[in-house]
Amino acid sequence: MSLSLKSIAKALNVSRTTVSWVLAGKGDEKKISLATQERVLEYAKKANYQPNLLAKSLISGESKTIGLVVPSIGDEFYAQIARVIELKAESCGFTLTFCSSEADSEREAKMIQMLKSKMVDGLIIAPTKHSKREIESLINESFPFVLIDRFFPELDTNYVLVDNEGGCYQLTKHLLALGRKKVAFVTTDTNLVVMGLRYNGYKKALSDTKNRLNSNLYIEVKRSDYEKELIKAFDRLFHEVPDVDGFCFATHYLALEGLRYFYAHHINITKRISLACFHGSPSFSILAPNMSLAIQPIEGIGEEAVNVLIQNIEKKKTENRQIVLPVKMCFHS
Amino acid sequence: MSLSLKSIAKALNVSRTTVSWVLAGKGDEKKISLATQERVLEYAKKANYQPNLLAKSLISGESKTIGLVVPSIGDEFYAQIARVIELKAESCGFTLTFCSSEADSEREAKMIQMLKSKMVDGLIIAPTKHSKREIESLINESFPFVLIDRFFPELDTNYVLVDNEGGCYQLTKHLLALGRKKVAFVTTDTNLVVMGLRYNGYKKALSDTKNRLNSNLYIEVKRSDYEKELIKAFDRLFHEVPDVDGFCFATHYLALEGLRYFYAHHINITKRISLACFHGSPSFSILAPNMSLAIQPIEGIGEEAVNVLIQNIEKKKTENRQIVLPVKMCFHS
DNA sequence: GCCCATAACTTAATCGATTAAGTTAAAATT
DNA sequence: AATTTTAACTTAATCGATTAAGTTATGGGC
């Protein structure tokens, strides 16, 4: 269908090698006459020749493609990460193929397998909670990869994370410093290590300020159907602890549902309670200008992930790198 | 590095052909002895053989990969579209490679070229305004592709759109039916055909109800730096037409900035004005529960795009299909 | 005992590129 | 004039798979 080196060679009555050399810019080096070089270049341009990169990859053993595996590309956070990764990867000559695991580790395993079969040069993965197995086998094959957003403390891998614990620690401390006494922590998916870290930050802030941990102030909702779950949990919370006066949300989507609840119940989110959230969303500055935020450095995560991965791809060796980026604190009263 | 057909063949002392047939499930058909079949299958399983799909694609001429080109994968709307497309494509045996054009037609042309070089079987493109050239050349090469979200009326291509004009027509009519007299239309990027269609819907609703078009009520902001642009435009609007009582936003991100303005200026968005927006965003139901919406059928767009594209890929022929999906109206008072 | 069918493979070409290792004819050197 | 160099190519192997077209050896039929 599309024209190949071979067909150019045939048309010009020269060998494939000659054409290959000229188009690769090695014409002079390989002592191809100027006349021939011009003939080849002109023909290639006129016919709009584009090399088949699959063939090239087959030989070179590198596809210049990175596989990105995230729970869902439809998620605002991962979509923005994907954008940064794409731009950074492109500047290094790589394109991106992505797969959404839909938070299903079997699906994830299949996608990783597929990407490897398509000969991606490396993977950037935001793993699901049960994908330790798959990650271990990547380690065994010493296939280049970097984890982002989530990790496995017991595995020695590359990863790029943010300071989950520190972020929630600072947010909680800020709420307490504002004079709040009963600060609730709202979280989900607690078998994810990073969620545990966020909770640790909350707990540490409490104990550092001699506040007692109150289990009634701990709200955990299941990931699926979290909207309704949260309403139920909040109804109970406001019944059990009517004078709750602060909220630290572990994720932006929980915070959005929390805000929906506060608005629906006419709860004064300036006077009666203070708010904080790990990461944010554009609408928060309108909905709750006073909410304090620990913003994840999306650019940094993406760029570091690509950096680490490409280093790993290029010099097969290299030790694993564990990067923890600081969050950007935005305090409000 | 990773083991190949060849190495399996060598290890078992059979020919590559035999191994290939057995692994392709053609063992019986090709009369390979059961003993050999078992030996091959067992070895392949133990060694975790995975075929090199690049090599397979080189032969078959199909990569089972679709290229997705959108202005930005970081954009909520395109991210969600991408998710749907990925799921649908996967169910048809395709994976997705994506590129963000960053609304730059030169960049877009480069990305399309790259994707074609990587031998994607087809493209799904949300084109930028100046990419007509590139699209035309795809037509000339009869390369399979589908446009989404945007299109070129003068080109005969596949496309999947939503009813832009009808959506804005109904939204505007609704605002007028609520008794609003001075409804503003807020838009951007007017050289995009679909933005023109949305404006047409607005104008048609006005003329159908014998309302006069008032150029003071037409707000157009540049795409870049639209946040500040919108503030300036609104300042002017409220000065020139203090009794403006309705707003129809052409996009969700304009509406969000509009809401930011209303909140900042304590403008009563229930009594003093009525709101409408083409498409929506999760926070709108909290920020402006009364805002009427014309929701784009994201699932439908993605699924139809994949359907049309795959049909196009599989039977090289086929006429172009032009699909316009209805929007889902959510009226509020 | 001869011929043919069939089981059970193997050889070699192919996809589209790259590249090490030739080849040939003309020019330069001795 | 004989030998070496060099310019300007070409041949053929290779990447990892697929597949059309052979090739054996064995068994059955007559």
XYZ file of C-alpha atoms (C1' of nucleotides) in Angstrom:
726
model
C 0.000 0.000 0.000
C 2.171 2.825 1.254
C 5.447 3.042 -0.548
C 8.507 1.406 0.896
C 12.226 1.757 0.626
C 12.136 -1.161 -1.723
C 9.758 0.473 -4.137
C 11.788 3.663 -4.184
C 14.877 1.601 -4.892
C 13.157 -0.212 -7.720
C 11.774 2.980 -9.214
C 15.180 4.637 -9.222
C 17.045 1.484 -10.133
C 19.368 1.581 -7.158
C 19.702 -0.722 -4.183
C 17.672 -0.470 -1.000
C 20.887 0.152 0.873
C 21.609 3.260 -1.119
C 18.163 4.636 -0.506
C 18.350 3.799 3.170
C 21.677 5.548 3.569
C 20.633 8.658 1.717
C 17.394 9.015 3.640
C 19.211 8.432 6.904
C 21.479 11.352 6.039
C 24.508 9.128 5.675
C 24.865 9.837 1.980
C 28.147 11.701 2.231
C 29.600 9.440 4.841
C 28.830 6.416 2.689
C 30.130 8.178 -0.418
C 26.939 8.173 -2.413
C 27.258 10.534 -5.373
C 25.467 13.824 -5.085
C 23.478 13.052 -8.190
C 22.093 9.866 -6.701
C 21.428 11.527 -3.373
C 19.405 14.208 -5.051
C 17.446 11.734 -7.109
C 16.541 9.764 -4.001
C 15.660 12.747 -1.859
C 13.570 14.296 -4.565
C 11.656 11.121 -5.258
C 11.076 10.484 -1.558
C 9.790 13.974 -1.023
C 7.548 13.922 -4.055
C 6.087 10.570 -3.097
C 5.843 11.650 0.538
C 7.747 8.638 1.744
C 7.381 7.878 5.443
C 9.406 5.067 6.940
C 7.621 2.172 8.555
C 8.614 2.557 12.176
C 7.503 -0.954 13.004
C 10.198 -2.331 10.740
C 12.693 0.074 12.212
C 11.755 -0.934 15.736
C 12.022 -4.595 14.897
C 15.647 -4.084 13.980
C 16.631 -1.531 16.553
C 14.840 -3.272 19.370
C 13.360 0.002 20.575
C 9.934 1.320 19.709
C 10.325 4.811 21.127
C 7.012 4.269 22.801
C 6.160 4.425 26.476
C 3.206 2.593 27.942
C 1.132 4.438 30.504
C -1.149 2.442 32.776
C -3.510 4.343 35.071
C -6.693 3.384 36.890
C -8.720 5.575 34.551
C -7.717 8.119 31.962
C -11.136 9.705 32.482
C -10.086 10.801 35.963
C -9.123 14.465 36.050
C -5.918 13.793 37.968
C -4.601 11.005 35.774
C -5.651 12.850 32.649
C -3.520 15.800 33.667
C -0.642 13.534 34.576
C -0.992 11.918 31.179
C -0.787 15.285 29.494
C 2.427 16.207 31.262
C 3.938 12.814 30.596
C 3.020 13.033 26.962
C 4.610 16.442 26.503
C 7.752 15.451 28.353
C 8.022 12.113 26.567
C 7.542 13.783 23.223
C 10.423 16.135 23.918
C 12.547 13.021 24.402
C 11.329 11.447 21.183
C 8.811 9.055 22.670
C 5.103 8.650 22.084
C 2.593 7.310 24.559
C 0.271 4.364 24.485
C -2.096 4.245 27.405
C -4.358 1.767 29.082
C -6.881 2.218 31.856
C -6.806 -0.634 34.317
C -10.204 0.362 35.700
C -8.679 -0.461 39.085
C -8.822 -4.147 38.222
C -5.517 -5.909 38.700
C -6.326 -8.707 36.274
C -7.143 -6.186 33.612
C -3.997 -4.359 34.494
C -1.906 -7.491 34.093
C -3.405 -8.076 30.670
C -2.733 -4.501 29.593
C 0.867 -4.663 30.745
C 1.332 -7.890 28.863
C -0.170 -6.341 25.753
C 2.012 -3.267 25.987
C 5.091 -5.412 26.375
C 4.051 -7.463 23.361
C 3.727 -4.244 21.447
C 7.318 -3.692 22.488
C 6.989 -0.490 24.454
C 10.397 0.520 25.736
C 9.167 1.088 29.260
C 6.128 1.562 31.450
C 4.797 4.246 33.750
C 2.258 2.690 36.061
C -0.154 3.974 38.679
C -0.787 0.494 40.056
C -3.960 -0.834 41.602
C -3.867 -2.312 45.051
C -3.460 -5.951 44.091
C -0.939 -5.645 41.325
C 2.108 -6.483 43.405
C 2.449 -9.800 41.575
C 2.610 -8.208 38.161
C 5.075 -5.609 39.365
C 7.309 -8.299 40.804
C 7.454 -10.086 37.504
C 8.471 -6.849 35.801
C 11.300 -6.618 38.299
C 12.368 -10.188 37.580
C 12.526 -9.522 33.866
C 14.256 -6.234 34.651
C 11.798 -4.499 32.387
C 12.108 -0.699 32.725
C 9.224 0.873 34.624
C 8.350 3.599 37.110
C 5.462 3.657 39.529
C 3.610 6.896 40.101
C 1.009 8.018 42.598
C 1.079 4.638 44.349
C 3.777 2.190 45.341
C 4.648 -0.974 47.234
C 6.875 -0.272 50.214
C 8.181 -3.820 50.260
C 9.311 -3.762 46.626
C 12.471 -2.103 45.405
C 11.248 -0.207 42.354
C 11.520 3.176 40.760
C 8.754 5.451 41.927
C 7.656 9.061 41.945
C 5.308 10.011 44.742
C 4.259 13.083 46.624
C 4.566 13.627 50.335
C 1.207 12.155 51.274
C 1.860 12.019 54.975
C 3.420 15.467 55.214
C 0.623 17.041 53.214
C -2.128 15.737 55.455
C -0.040 16.461 58.516
C 0.244 20.104 57.576
C -3.391 20.405 56.558
C -4.594 18.946 59.834
C -2.197 21.015 61.886
C -3.461 24.095 60.122
C -7.078 23.274 60.959
C -6.091 22.766 64.595
C -4.115 25.996 64.580
C -7.273 27.751 63.461
C -8.755 26.669 66.763
C -10.760 23.721 65.462
C -11.157 20.975 68.059
C -13.047 18.199 66.322
C -11.530 17.615 62.940
C -12.895 14.711 60.923
C -10.804 12.736 58.430
C -12.623 11.545 55.322
C -11.000 8.825 53.281
C -11.522 5.811 51.046
C -9.725 2.797 49.623
C -7.733 2.347 52.770
C -5.891 -0.664 51.522
C -3.971 1.664 49.269
C -0.688 2.441 50.981
C -0.804 6.132 50.121
C -4.211 6.515 51.758
C -2.723 5.020 54.886
C 0.059 7.584 54.734
C -2.423 10.406 54.469
C -4.231 9.104 57.516
C -0.911 8.831 59.327
C -0.314 12.501 58.652
C -3.669 13.331 60.197
C -2.983 11.170 63.244
C 0.470 12.589 63.734
C -0.853 16.146 63.652
C -3.383 15.225 66.318
C -0.867 13.586 68.611
C 1.706 16.341 68.095
C -0.847 18.800 69.386
C -2.026 16.538 72.194
C -5.415 15.992 70.638
C -7.040 12.649 71.149
C -7.930 10.450 68.212
C -11.698 10.090 68.087
C -12.924 7.147 66.049
C -16.235 8.882 65.504
C -14.355 11.470 63.486
C -12.920 8.896 61.110
C -15.039 8.535 57.978
C -14.249 5.827 55.506
C -16.377 5.302 52.410
C -16.168 2.546 49.863
C -14.785 3.639 46.532
C -17.744 2.329 44.601
C -20.911 4.321 45.113
C -18.987 6.772 47.261
C -21.502 9.563 46.686
C -24.295 7.820 48.559
C -21.900 6.258 51.050
C -20.659 9.675 52.002
C -24.129 11.050 52.602
C -24.912 8.178 54.952
C -21.631 8.607 56.782
C -22.082 12.362 57.149
C -25.629 11.985 58.420
C -24.280 9.721 61.104
C -21.311 11.940 61.877
C -23.404 15.067 62.356
C -25.725 13.100 64.574
C -22.980 11.575 66.725
C -20.690 14.588 66.812
C -22.925 17.614 66.202
C -20.113 19.998 67.037
C -17.665 18.615 64.457
C -15.818 21.717 63.319
C -13.246 20.641 60.750
C -12.829 18.289 57.805
C -9.723 16.949 56.196
C -10.540 15.170 52.943
C -8.097 12.614 51.586
C -9.064 13.185 47.950
C -10.627 15.867 45.801
C -13.608 13.820 44.743
C -14.505 13.128 48.374
C -14.228 16.836 49.066
C -16.574 17.640 46.203
C -19.221 15.318 47.607
C -18.611 16.760 51.058
C -19.205 20.234 49.704
C -22.368 19.019 48.031
C -23.534 17.837 51.451
C -22.634 21.079 53.196
C -24.431 23.135 50.567
C -27.481 20.891 50.667
C -27.678 21.127 54.452
C -26.850 24.824 54.626
C -23.829 24.193 56.778
C -21.759 27.320 57.086
C -18.366 26.300 55.773
C -16.727 29.518 56.918
C -17.827 29.991 60.460
C -19.061 26.660 61.689
C -16.388 24.480 60.109
C -12.988 24.717 58.472
C -11.988 22.609 55.515
C -8.880 21.036 54.064
C -8.270 18.673 51.187
C -5.394 16.703 49.771
C -5.149 17.982 46.199
C -7.813 20.202 44.682
C -10.070 20.941 41.750
C -10.730 24.194 39.846
C -14.218 24.628 41.271
C -13.021 24.550 44.888
C -11.877 28.135 44.826
C -15.467 29.128 44.134
C -17.269 26.539 46.208
C -15.031 26.829 49.242
C -12.483 29.611 48.952
C -11.420 28.953 52.521
C -10.543 25.332 52.010
C -6.851 24.708 52.567
C -5.166 22.517 50.012
C -2.101 20.349 49.575
C -1.697 20.507 45.831
C 0.154 17.676 44.112
C 2.844 18.859 41.689
C 1.410 17.286 38.563
C 4.137 18.649 36.316
C 6.833 17.426 38.629
C 5.380 13.954 38.915
C 5.062 13.565 35.165
C 8.426 14.986 34.317
C 10.324 13.052 36.943
C 8.584 9.859 35.966
C 9.651 10.306 32.359
C 13.170 11.282 33.390
C 13.651 8.268 35.578
C 12.113 5.927 33.056
C 14.172 7.132 30.142
C 17.363 6.937 32.167
C 16.377 3.412 33.001
C 15.664 2.556 29.386
C 18.837 4.046 28.038
C 21.415 2.635 30.362
C 20.012 -0.763 31.197
C 21.784 -0.537 34.533
C 21.023 2.216 37.061
C 19.787 1.742 40.564
C 16.168 2.295 41.294
C 15.226 5.817 42.157
C 12.656 6.700 44.772
C 11.436 10.240 44.453
C 9.051 11.915 46.881
C 8.002 15.376 45.787
C 6.715 18.012 48.176
C 3.116 19.149 47.869
C 2.273 22.805 47.452
C 0.455 24.024 50.530
C -2.300 26.603 50.105
C -3.500 27.640 53.512
C -6.681 29.614 54.022
C -8.570 30.540 57.110
C 16.545 -10.409 24.925
C 13.038 -11.798 25.261
C 12.666 -15.201 23.768
C 11.463 -15.606 20.245
C 9.843 -18.263 18.133
C 13.249 -18.990 16.758
C 14.772 -19.694 20.136
C 11.915 -21.983 21.078
C 12.379 -23.823 17.809
C 16.073 -24.194 18.419
C 15.602 -25.376 21.984
C 13.106 -28.035 20.936
C 14.919 -28.897 17.744
C 11.954 -28.255 15.480
C 11.378 -25.650 12.815
C 10.003 -22.177 13.451
C 7.047 -23.060 11.277
C 6.039 -25.884 13.556
C 6.222 -23.687 16.605
C 4.302 -20.915 14.903
C 1.527 -23.277 13.852
C 1.185 -24.878 17.239
C 1.089 -21.576 19.079
C -1.427 -20.218 16.603
C -3.659 -23.160 17.428
C -3.296 -24.655 13.973
C -1.508 -27.737 15.248
C -4.246 -30.191 14.364
C -5.116 -28.545 11.098
C -1.480 -28.678 10.049
C -1.133 -32.250 11.302
C 1.491 -31.657 13.906
C 1.778 -34.698 16.169
C 0.244 -34.373 19.574
C 3.578 -35.107 21.194
C 5.225 -32.182 19.447
C 2.301 -29.895 20.133
C 2.527 -30.624 23.817
C 6.254 -30.107 23.903
C 5.890 -26.717 22.245
C 2.990 -25.538 24.356
C 4.630 -26.616 27.552
C 7.901 -24.940 26.722
C 6.181 -21.736 25.650
C 4.160 -21.599 28.825
C 7.116 -22.322 31.068
C 9.253 -19.721 29.387
C 6.326 -17.279 29.343
C 6.642 -16.716 25.620
C 4.913 -13.597 24.330
C 4.874 -12.964 20.604
C 6.442 -9.810 19.268
C 3.447 -7.975 17.913
C 5.601 -5.624 15.892
C 6.785 -8.519 13.797
C 3.247 -9.791 13.491
C 2.017 -6.365 12.425
C 4.763 -6.030 9.868
C 3.472 -9.124 8.145
C -0.232 -8.695 8.638
C -0.198 -5.028 7.771
C -2.392 -4.218 10.742
C -1.214 -3.047 14.131
C -4.507 -3.334 15.995
C -3.808 0.132 17.270
C -5.917 3.248 16.925
C -4.434 6.707 17.104
C -6.350 9.318 19.051
C -5.579 12.976 18.463
C -7.244 15.551 20.698
C -6.440 19.162 21.555
C -5.450 18.121 25.066
C -5.809 14.897 26.966
C -5.708 16.992 30.136
C -9.092 18.468 29.279
C -11.886 16.842 31.254
C -14.068 16.376 28.196
C -11.453 14.785 25.980
C -10.163 12.669 28.837
C -13.604 11.180 29.292
C -13.995 10.668 25.576
C -10.626 8.943 25.576
C -11.764 6.626 28.301
C -14.869 5.571 26.423
C -12.945 5.136 23.206
C -10.342 3.047 24.951
C -12.900 0.704 26.486
C -14.807 0.325 23.262
C -11.666 -0.138 21.193
C -10.360 -2.719 23.605
C -13.525 -4.735 23.256
C -12.781 -4.827 19.528
C -9.188 -5.890 20.070
C -7.540 -2.527 19.571
C -5.304 -0.467 21.819
C -4.989 3.292 21.803
C -2.068 5.585 21.212
C -2.850 9.197 21.833
C -1.377 12.574 21.074
C -2.378 16.026 22.224
C -2.196 18.576 19.466
C -2.258 21.419 21.972
C -4.571 23.117 19.476
C -1.618 23.685 17.173
C -2.236 22.459 13.651
C 1.449 22.060 12.848
C 1.915 19.938 15.913
C -1.170 18.031 14.957
C 0.170 17.333 11.486
C 3.382 16.016 12.996
C 1.537 13.762 15.402
C -0.654 12.350 12.656
C 2.412 11.668 10.571
C 4.081 9.946 13.499
C 1.043 7.811 14.229
C 0.836 6.777 10.601
C 4.512 5.893 10.638
C 3.853 3.770 13.675
C 1.287 2.072 11.471
C -1.865 2.737 13.438
C -4.787 1.202 11.602
C -6.896 4.311 11.842
C -7.296 7.676 13.527
C -9.900 9.358 15.664
C -9.310 13.081 15.545
C -10.777 16.086 17.293
C -9.192 18.514 14.826
C -7.978 22.017 15.466
C -9.292 24.862 13.396
C -6.551 24.978 10.792
C -6.055 21.317 10.168
C -8.161 21.118 7.047
C -5.025 20.585 4.977
C -3.919 17.575 6.949
C -7.402 16.088 6.879
C -7.580 16.504 3.139
C -4.393 14.575 2.675
C -5.782 11.756 4.805
C -8.755 11.671 2.468
C -6.484 11.529 -0.558
C -4.579 8.581 0.827
C -7.916 7.072 1.867
C -6.502 6.503 5.308
C -9.261 5.439 7.725
C -10.232 8.169 10.164
C -13.178 9.690 11.995
C -13.537 13.242 13.221
C -15.151 13.859 16.574
C -16.363 16.972 18.329
C -15.383 19.164 15.404
C -15.632 18.882 11.642
C -15.222 20.592 8.303
C -18.544 21.086 6.529
C -16.888 21.358 3.138
C -15.069 18.030 3.472
C -16.697 14.656 2.975
C -15.393 12.704 5.958
C -16.626 10.392 8.658
C -17.632 12.323 11.713
C -19.458 11.971 15.001
C -20.849 15.188 16.409
C -23.560 16.298 18.749
C -26.418 18.580 17.922
C -24.655 21.823 18.747
C -27.220 24.090 17.190
C -30.227 22.276 18.595
C -28.741 22.180 22.078
C -28.153 25.905 22.267
C -31.483 26.566 20.607
C -33.327 24.656 23.291
C -31.279 26.163 26.102
C -31.927 29.688 24.912
C -35.585 29.038 24.292
C -35.874 27.708 27.796
C -34.321 30.842 29.268
C -36.743 32.957 27.273
C -39.657 30.772 28.333
C -38.680 31.491 31.925
C -39.446 35.091 31.155
C -35.885 36.288 30.684
C -35.619 39.168 28.234
C -31.924 39.939 27.938
C -30.053 36.711 27.498
C -26.341 36.969 26.852
C -24.388 34.427 24.802
C -20.857 33.699 25.987
C -18.524 31.989 23.557
C -14.961 31.584 22.371
C -12.922 30.306 19.460
C -15.517 31.432 16.978
C -13.594 30.233 13.994
C -14.480 26.721 15.070
C -17.483 25.655 13.068
C -19.225 24.042 16.033
C -19.024 27.274 18.018
C -20.726 28.969 15.110
C -23.461 26.349 15.230
C -24.004 26.927 18.921
C -24.354 30.632 18.270
C -26.772 29.890 15.448
C -28.935 27.976 17.890
C -28.993 30.976 20.189
C -29.865 33.339 17.362
C -32.570 31.078 16.033
C -34.202 30.835 19.451
C -34.230 34.619 19.658
C -35.745 35.133 16.238
C -38.284 32.321 16.703
C -39.562 34.167 19.732
C -39.407 37.575 18.086
C -36.594 38.783 20.288
C -34.092 41.133 18.784
C -30.435 40.228 18.588
C -28.477 42.643 20.754
C -24.782 42.788 19.997
C -24.093 44.023 23.513
C -25.268 40.644 24.730
C -22.737 38.785 22.646
C -19.589 37.978 24.621
C -16.624 36.488 22.859
C -13.397 35.785 24.703
C -10.120 34.600 23.314
C -9.269 31.021 24.153
C -5.933 31.906 25.634
C -6.156 33.702 28.942
C -9.909 33.322 28.858
C -10.229 33.713 32.639
C -9.092 37.325 32.621
C -10.733 38.032 29.298
C -14.060 36.945 30.684
C -13.810 39.204 33.704
C -13.140 42.184 31.474
C -16.013 41.288 29.177
C -18.433 40.771 32.066
C -17.446 44.054 33.698
C -18.321 45.755 30.460
C -21.511 43.787 29.942
C -22.902 44.580 33.388
C -22.052 48.209 32.807
C -23.664 48.443 29.373
C -26.628 46.163 30.060
C -27.182 46.298 33.831
C -30.455 44.429 33.511
C -29.011 41.428 31.704
C -31.051 38.533 33.067
C -29.836 35.374 31.365
C -26.650 33.677 30.245
C -26.116 30.928 27.758
C -22.550 29.617 27.927
C -21.119 27.845 24.919
C -18.730 25.685 26.950
C -18.372 24.368 30.474
C -15.094 26.101 31.203
C -16.600 29.453 30.267
C -19.521 28.721 32.562
C -17.179 27.924 35.424
C -15.460 31.287 35.043
C -18.828 32.942 34.717
C -19.924 31.381 37.984
C -16.712 32.530 39.582
C -17.634 36.043 38.504
C -21.199 35.808 39.780
C -20.058 34.488 43.148
C -17.358 37.137 43.451
C -19.852 39.908 42.677
C -22.652 38.425 44.735
C -24.949 38.251 41.774
C -28.023 36.248 42.624
C -28.024 33.443 40.094
C -31.500 32.305 41.037
C -33.585 35.411 41.084
C -31.734 38.036 39.130
C -30.510 35.830 36.301
C -31.088 32.433 34.773
C -28.289 30.263 33.458
C -27.708 27.694 30.752
C -24.643 25.921 29.476
C -23.724 23.647 26.635
C -22.351 20.580 28.382
C -21.633 20.528 32.119
C -19.255 19.645 34.890
C -19.808 17.785 38.183
C -19.495 20.901 40.312
C -22.267 22.750 38.475
C -25.024 20.958 40.338
C -23.643 22.464 43.542
C -22.550 25.836 42.246
C -25.649 26.515 40.197
C -28.324 23.879 40.627
C -30.648 25.948 38.473
C -28.403 26.048 35.465
C -29.963 24.271 32.513
C -27.665 22.000 30.587
C -27.336 20.352 27.200
C -25.206 17.355 28.093
C -23.112 15.776 25.382
C -23.444 11.997 25.177
C -19.825 11.129 25.834
C -20.409 7.389 25.681
C -22.282 7.680 22.440
C -19.639 9.829 20.804
C -16.838 7.462 21.760
C -18.647 4.292 20.850
C -19.919 5.532 17.530
C -16.514 6.880 16.632
C -14.931 3.498 17.257
C -17.729 1.694 15.414
C -17.434 3.859 12.346
C -13.655 3.726 12.357
C -13.447 -0.027 12.695
C -15.982 -0.542 9.952
C -13.879 1.734 7.831
C -10.702 -0.149 8.684
C -12.127 -3.573 8.070
C -13.839 -3.134 4.747
C -11.597 -0.657 3.029
C -14.635 0.566 1.117
C -17.667 2.031 2.873
C -19.133 5.412 2.357
C -18.410 8.094 4.890
C -20.801 8.270 7.779
C -21.950 11.513 9.320
C -23.448 11.028 12.734
C -25.048 13.774 14.777
C -26.088 12.658 18.244
C -28.752 14.404 20.289
C -27.734 16.155 23.496
C -29.433 15.341 26.761
C -31.386 18.344 27.944
C -31.553 19.065 31.665
C -33.892 21.960 32.217
C -34.088 23.792 35.507
C -35.832 26.943 36.504
C 6.594 -55.069 -5.039
C 5.008 -50.706 -6.846
C 2.372 -46.508 -6.498
C 0.040 -43.172 -4.072
C -1.810 -40.908 -0.050
C -0.978 -38.946 4.065
C 1.223 -37.648 8.436
C 4.694 -34.791 10.082
C 7.446 -32.106 9.366
C 11.212 -28.388 6.948
C 12.847 -24.736 3.519
C 12.694 -20.501 2.074
C 10.296 -16.242 0.838
C 8.108 -12.317 2.856
C 6.830 -7.911 5.610
C 10.107 -2.998 5.617
C 13.815 -1.518 7.235
C 19.332 -1.613 8.615
C 24.107 -2.773 8.035
C 28.364 -5.678 7.701
C 30.736 -7.380 4.031
C 31.481 -7.635 -0.560
C 32.177 -5.840 -5.676
C 33.525 -3.057 -9.608
C 35.527 0.458 -12.214
C 38.151 4.440 -12.308
C 41.810 7.287 -10.331
C 46.073 7.691 -7.882
C 50.518 5.971 -6.529
C 54.977 3.865 -7.188
C 52.652 -0.924 -16.319
C 51.461 -2.935 -12.129
C 49.499 -2.136 -7.800
C 46.911 0.204 -4.481
C 43.153 3.409 -3.207
C 38.965 5.154 -3.383
C 34.323 6.377 -5.009
C 30.022 4.426 -5.608
C 27.639 1.227 -5.274
C 25.302 -3.923 -4.411
C 24.552 -8.529 -1.947
C 22.873 -10.750 1.594
C 21.977 -11.397 6.510
C 19.106 -9.771 10.140
C 15.073 -8.337 13.392
C 10.565 -11.903 14.744
C 7.019 -13.554 12.954
C 3.873 -16.029 8.920
C 2.959 -19.118 5.179
C 3.211 -21.141 0.444
C 5.670 -24.731 -1.325
C 8.485 -28.390 -0.747
C 10.398 -32.984 1.505
C 10.609 -37.315 3.902
C 9.129 -41.539 5.869
C 5.451 -44.635 6.657
C 1.327 -47.270 5.635
C -2.339 -48.878 2.681
C -4.251 -50.540 -1.584
C -3.870 -53.362 -5.618
